[in-house]
Short mmCIF file of C-alpha atoms in Angstrom, two decimals:
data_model
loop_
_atom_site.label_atom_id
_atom_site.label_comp_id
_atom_site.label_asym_id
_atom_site.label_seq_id
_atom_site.Cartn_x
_atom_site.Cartn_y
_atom_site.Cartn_z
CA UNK A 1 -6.95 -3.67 -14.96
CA UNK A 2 -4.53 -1.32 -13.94
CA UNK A 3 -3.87 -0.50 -10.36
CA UNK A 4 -3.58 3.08 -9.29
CA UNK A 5 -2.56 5.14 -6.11
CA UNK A 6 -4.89 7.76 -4.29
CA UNK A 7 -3.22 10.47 -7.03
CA UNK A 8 -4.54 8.79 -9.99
CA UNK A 9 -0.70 7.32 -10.57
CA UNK A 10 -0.08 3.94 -12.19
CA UNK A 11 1.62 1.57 -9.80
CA UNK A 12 3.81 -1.24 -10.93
CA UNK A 13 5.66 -4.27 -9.69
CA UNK A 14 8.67 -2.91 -7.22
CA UNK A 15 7.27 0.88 -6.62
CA UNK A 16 8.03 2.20 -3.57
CA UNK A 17 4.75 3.95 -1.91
CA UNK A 18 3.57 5.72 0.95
CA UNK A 19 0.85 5.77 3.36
CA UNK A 20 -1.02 8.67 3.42
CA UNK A 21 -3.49 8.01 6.50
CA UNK A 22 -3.13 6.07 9.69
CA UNK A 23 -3.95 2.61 9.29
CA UNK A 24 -4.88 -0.09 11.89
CA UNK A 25 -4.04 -3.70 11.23
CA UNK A 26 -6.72 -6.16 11.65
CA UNK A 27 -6.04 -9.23 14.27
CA UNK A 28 -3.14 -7.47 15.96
CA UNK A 29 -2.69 -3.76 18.25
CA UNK A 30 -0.38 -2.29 15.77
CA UNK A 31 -0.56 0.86 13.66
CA UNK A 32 0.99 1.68 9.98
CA UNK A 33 1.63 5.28 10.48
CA UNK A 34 1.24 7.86 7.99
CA UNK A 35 4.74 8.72 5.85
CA UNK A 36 5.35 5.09 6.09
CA UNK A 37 7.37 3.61 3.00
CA UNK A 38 6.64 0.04 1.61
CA UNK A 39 9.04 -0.46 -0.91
CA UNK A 40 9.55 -3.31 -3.47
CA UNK A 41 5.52 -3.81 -3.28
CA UNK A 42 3.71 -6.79 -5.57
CA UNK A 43 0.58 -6.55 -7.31
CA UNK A 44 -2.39 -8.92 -6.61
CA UNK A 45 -5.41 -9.88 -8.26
CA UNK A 46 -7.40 -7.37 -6.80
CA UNK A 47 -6.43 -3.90 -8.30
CA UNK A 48 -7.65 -2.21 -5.29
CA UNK A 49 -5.27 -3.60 -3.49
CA UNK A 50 -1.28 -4.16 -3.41
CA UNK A 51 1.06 -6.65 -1.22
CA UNK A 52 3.91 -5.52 0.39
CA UNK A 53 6.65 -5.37 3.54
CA UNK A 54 5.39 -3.12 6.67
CA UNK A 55 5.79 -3.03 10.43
CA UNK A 56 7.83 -6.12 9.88
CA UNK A 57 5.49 -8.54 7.72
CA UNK A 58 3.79 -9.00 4.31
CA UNK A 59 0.65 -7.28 4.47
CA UNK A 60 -1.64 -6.57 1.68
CA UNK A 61 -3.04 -2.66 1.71
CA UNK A 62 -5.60 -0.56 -0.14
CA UNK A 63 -4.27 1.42 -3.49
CA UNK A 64 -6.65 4.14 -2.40
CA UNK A 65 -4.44 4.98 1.34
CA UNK A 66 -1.31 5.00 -0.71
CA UNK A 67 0.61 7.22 -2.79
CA UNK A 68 3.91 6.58 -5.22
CA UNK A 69 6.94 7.54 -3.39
#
């Protein structure tokens, strides 16, 4: 299954995206905020969801609160 941004795009393996919404991270006080870019991202099994580089560690985020940069 393919997994798509909040446009309806196609993402693949090393797209750069961004956030399009605030988004808390669970288990620690920090906030991903909106306009930031994760670049190089990874796919996982899931294809609601995509693994990449933010606020300074691997985090995995939902397709549907990103958009291809």
């Amino acid at each position: 299954m393919e997994t798509k941004d909040s446009n309806g795009n196609i993402l693949n393996e090393g797209d750069s995206v961004t956030l399009i919404k605030d988004l808390k991270v669970k288990g620690s006080s920090t906030t991903l905020k909106r306009g930031t870019v994760v670049k190089n991202i990874r796919l996982t099994n899931n294809s609601a969801e995509i693994e990449g580089r933010a606020g300074g560690s691997v985090m995995v985020l939902k397709a549907e609160f990103l958009k291809k940069a």
